[in-house]
PDB file of C-alpha atoms in Angstrom:
ATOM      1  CA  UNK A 613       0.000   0.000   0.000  1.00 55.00           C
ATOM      2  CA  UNK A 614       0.961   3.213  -0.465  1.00 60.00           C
ATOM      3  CA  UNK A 615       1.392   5.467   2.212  1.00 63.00           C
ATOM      4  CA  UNK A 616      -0.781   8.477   2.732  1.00 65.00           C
ATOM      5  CA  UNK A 617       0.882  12.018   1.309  1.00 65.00           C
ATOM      6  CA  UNK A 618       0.999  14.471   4.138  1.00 74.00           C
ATOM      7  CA  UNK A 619       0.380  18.085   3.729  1.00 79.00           C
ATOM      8  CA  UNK A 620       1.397  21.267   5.256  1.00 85.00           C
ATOM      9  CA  UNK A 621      -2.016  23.754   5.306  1.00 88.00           C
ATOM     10  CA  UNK A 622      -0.844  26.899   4.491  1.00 90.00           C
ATOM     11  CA  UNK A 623      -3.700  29.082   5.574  1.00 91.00           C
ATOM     12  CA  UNK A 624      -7.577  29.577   4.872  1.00 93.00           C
ATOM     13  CA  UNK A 625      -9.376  31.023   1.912  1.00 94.00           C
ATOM     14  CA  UNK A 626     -11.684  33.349   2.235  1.00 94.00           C
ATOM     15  CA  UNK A 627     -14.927  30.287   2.071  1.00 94.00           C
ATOM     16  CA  UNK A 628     -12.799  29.242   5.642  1.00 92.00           C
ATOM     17  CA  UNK A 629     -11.748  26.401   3.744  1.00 93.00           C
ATOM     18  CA  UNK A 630      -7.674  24.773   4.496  1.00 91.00           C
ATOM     19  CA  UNK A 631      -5.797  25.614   1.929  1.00 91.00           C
ATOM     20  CA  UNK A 632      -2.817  23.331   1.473  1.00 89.00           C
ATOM     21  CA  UNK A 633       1.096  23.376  -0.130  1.00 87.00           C
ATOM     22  CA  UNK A 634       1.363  21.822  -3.355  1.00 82.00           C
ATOM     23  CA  UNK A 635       3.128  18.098  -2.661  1.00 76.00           C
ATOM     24  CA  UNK A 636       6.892  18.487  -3.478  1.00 73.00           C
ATOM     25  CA  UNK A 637       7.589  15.225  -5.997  1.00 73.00           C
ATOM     26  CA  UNK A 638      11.718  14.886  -6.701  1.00 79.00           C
ATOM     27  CA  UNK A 639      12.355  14.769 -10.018  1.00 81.00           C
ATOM     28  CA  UNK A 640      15.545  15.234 -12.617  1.00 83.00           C
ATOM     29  CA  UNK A 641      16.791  18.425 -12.179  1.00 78.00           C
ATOM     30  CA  UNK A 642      16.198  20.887 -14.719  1.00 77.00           C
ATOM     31  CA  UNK A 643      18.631  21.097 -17.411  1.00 83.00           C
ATOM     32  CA  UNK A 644      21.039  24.105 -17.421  1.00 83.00           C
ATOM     33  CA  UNK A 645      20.866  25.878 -21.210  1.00 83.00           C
ATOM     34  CA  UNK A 646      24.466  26.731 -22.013  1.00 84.00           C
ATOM     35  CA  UNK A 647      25.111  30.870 -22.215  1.00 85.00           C
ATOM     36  CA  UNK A 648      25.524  31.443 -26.147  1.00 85.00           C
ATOM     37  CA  UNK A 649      28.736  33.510 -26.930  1.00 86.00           C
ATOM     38  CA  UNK A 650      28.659  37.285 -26.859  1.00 84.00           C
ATOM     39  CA  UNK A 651      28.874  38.127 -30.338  1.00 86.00           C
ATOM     40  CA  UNK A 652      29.646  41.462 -31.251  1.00 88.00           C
ATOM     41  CA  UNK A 653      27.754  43.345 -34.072  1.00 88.00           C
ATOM     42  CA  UNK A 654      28.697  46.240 -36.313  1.00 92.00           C
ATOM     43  CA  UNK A 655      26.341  49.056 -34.971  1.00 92.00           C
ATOM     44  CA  UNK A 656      28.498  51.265 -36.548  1.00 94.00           C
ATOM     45  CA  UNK A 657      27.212  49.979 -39.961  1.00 94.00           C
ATOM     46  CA  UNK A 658      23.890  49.533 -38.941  1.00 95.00           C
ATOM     47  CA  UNK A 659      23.219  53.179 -37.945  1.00 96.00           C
ATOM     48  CA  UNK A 660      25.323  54.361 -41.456  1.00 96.00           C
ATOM     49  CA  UNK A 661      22.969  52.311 -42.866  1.00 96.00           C
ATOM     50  CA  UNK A 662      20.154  53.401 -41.930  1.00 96.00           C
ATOM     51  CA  UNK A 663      21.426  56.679 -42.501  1.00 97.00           C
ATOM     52  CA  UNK A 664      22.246  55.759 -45.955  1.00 97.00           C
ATOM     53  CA  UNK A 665      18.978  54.226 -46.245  1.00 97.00           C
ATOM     54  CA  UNK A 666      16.904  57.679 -44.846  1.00 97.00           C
ATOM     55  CA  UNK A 667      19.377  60.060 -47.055  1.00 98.00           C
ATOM     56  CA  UNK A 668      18.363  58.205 -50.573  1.00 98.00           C
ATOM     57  CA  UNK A 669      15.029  58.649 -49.493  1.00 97.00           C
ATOM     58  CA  UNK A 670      14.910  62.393 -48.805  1.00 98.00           C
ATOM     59  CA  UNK A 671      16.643  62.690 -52.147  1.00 98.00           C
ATOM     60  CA  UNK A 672      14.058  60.624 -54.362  1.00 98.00           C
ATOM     61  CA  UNK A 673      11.402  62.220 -52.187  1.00 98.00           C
ATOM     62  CA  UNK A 674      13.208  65.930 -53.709  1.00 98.00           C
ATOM     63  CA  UNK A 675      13.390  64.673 -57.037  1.00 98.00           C
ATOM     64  CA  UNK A 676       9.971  63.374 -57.115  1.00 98.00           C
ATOM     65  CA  UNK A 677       8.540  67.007 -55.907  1.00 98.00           C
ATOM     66  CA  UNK A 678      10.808  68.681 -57.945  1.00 98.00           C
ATOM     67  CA  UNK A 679       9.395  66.474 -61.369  1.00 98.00           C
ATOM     68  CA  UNK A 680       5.937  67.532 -59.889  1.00 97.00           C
ATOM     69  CA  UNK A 681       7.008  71.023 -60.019  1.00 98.00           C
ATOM     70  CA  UNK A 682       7.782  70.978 -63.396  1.00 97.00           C
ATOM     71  CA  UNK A 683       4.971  69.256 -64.515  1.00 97.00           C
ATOM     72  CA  UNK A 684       2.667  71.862 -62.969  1.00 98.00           C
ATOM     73  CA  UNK A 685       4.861  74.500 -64.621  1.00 97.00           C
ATOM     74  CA  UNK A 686       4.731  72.850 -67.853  1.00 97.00           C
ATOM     75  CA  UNK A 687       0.827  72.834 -67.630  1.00 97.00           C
ATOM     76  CA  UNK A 688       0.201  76.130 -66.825  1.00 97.00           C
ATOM     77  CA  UNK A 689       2.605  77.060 -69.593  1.00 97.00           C
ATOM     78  CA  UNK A 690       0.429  74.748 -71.765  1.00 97.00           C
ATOM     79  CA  UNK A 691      -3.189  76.012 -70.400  1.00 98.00           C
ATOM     80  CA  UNK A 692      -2.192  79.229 -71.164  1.00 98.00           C
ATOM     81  CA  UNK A 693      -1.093  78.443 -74.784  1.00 97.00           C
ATOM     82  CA  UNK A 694      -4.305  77.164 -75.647  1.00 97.00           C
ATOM     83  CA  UNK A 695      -6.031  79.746 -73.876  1.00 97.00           C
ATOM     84  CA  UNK A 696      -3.970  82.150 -75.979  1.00 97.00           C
ATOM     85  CA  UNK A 697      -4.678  80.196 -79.447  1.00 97.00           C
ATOM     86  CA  UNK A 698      -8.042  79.975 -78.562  1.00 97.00           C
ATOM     87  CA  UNK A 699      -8.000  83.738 -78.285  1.00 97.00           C
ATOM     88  CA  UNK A 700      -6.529  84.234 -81.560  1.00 97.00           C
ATOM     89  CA  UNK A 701      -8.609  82.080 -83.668  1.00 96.00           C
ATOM     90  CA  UNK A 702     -11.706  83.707 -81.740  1.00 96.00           C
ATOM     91  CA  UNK A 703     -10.743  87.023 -83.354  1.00 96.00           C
ATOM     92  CA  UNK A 704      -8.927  85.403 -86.517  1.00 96.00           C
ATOM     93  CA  UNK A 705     -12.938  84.047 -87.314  1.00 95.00           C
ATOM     94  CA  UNK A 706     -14.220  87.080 -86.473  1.00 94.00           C
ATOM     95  CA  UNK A 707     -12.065  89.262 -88.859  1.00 94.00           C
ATOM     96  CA  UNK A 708     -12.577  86.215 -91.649  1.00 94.00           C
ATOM     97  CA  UNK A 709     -16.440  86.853 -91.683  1.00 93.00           C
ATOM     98  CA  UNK A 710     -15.825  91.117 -91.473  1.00 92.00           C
ATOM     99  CA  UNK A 711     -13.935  90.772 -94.415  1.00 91.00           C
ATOM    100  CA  UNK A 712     -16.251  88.367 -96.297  1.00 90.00           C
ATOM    101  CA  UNK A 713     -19.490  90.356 -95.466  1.00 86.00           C
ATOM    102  CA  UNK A 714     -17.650  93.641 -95.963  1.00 68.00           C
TER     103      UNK A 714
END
């Protein structure tokens, strides 16, 4: 037979019921994990990386606005043109059909 587990009550809960230690069982040890090397890392690149990295992208984010720029420029030149032509073949019509009535 096997012989009854004794337990040490640690207290009451708050029902007024015996509250009791967990039973301690021996068992294998835990295994120890071996400590990995310290390795040493190039922070030094990493942060000239990264401010590699940020530098090309404030210069293709300047390039992009500037292309935008001159795309709007070019536009306005061009809205202007027409509005010009437009203009001059408003009055070029007009001074075709003074002539031809005349």
């Amino acid at each position: 037979m096997t012989e009854p587990v004794q337990r040490q009550q640690i207290g009451y809960d708050l029902a007024g019921n015996p509250m009791y230690a967990a039973p301690y069982v021996p068992g294998p040890a835990p295994a120890v994990q071996p400590l990995s090397p310290i390795v040493a890392r190039p922070w030094g690149a990493y942060v000239a990386g990264g401010c590699l990295g940020l530098l090309a992208l404030v210069v293709v984010a300047f390039m992009v606005v500037a292309i935008l720029i001159g795309l709007s420029i070019a536009l306005v030149v061009l809205a202007t043109g027409l509005v010009a032509l437009v203009i001059c073949l408003l009055v070029l019509r007009d001074m075709w059909r003074t002539s031809r009535k005349g």
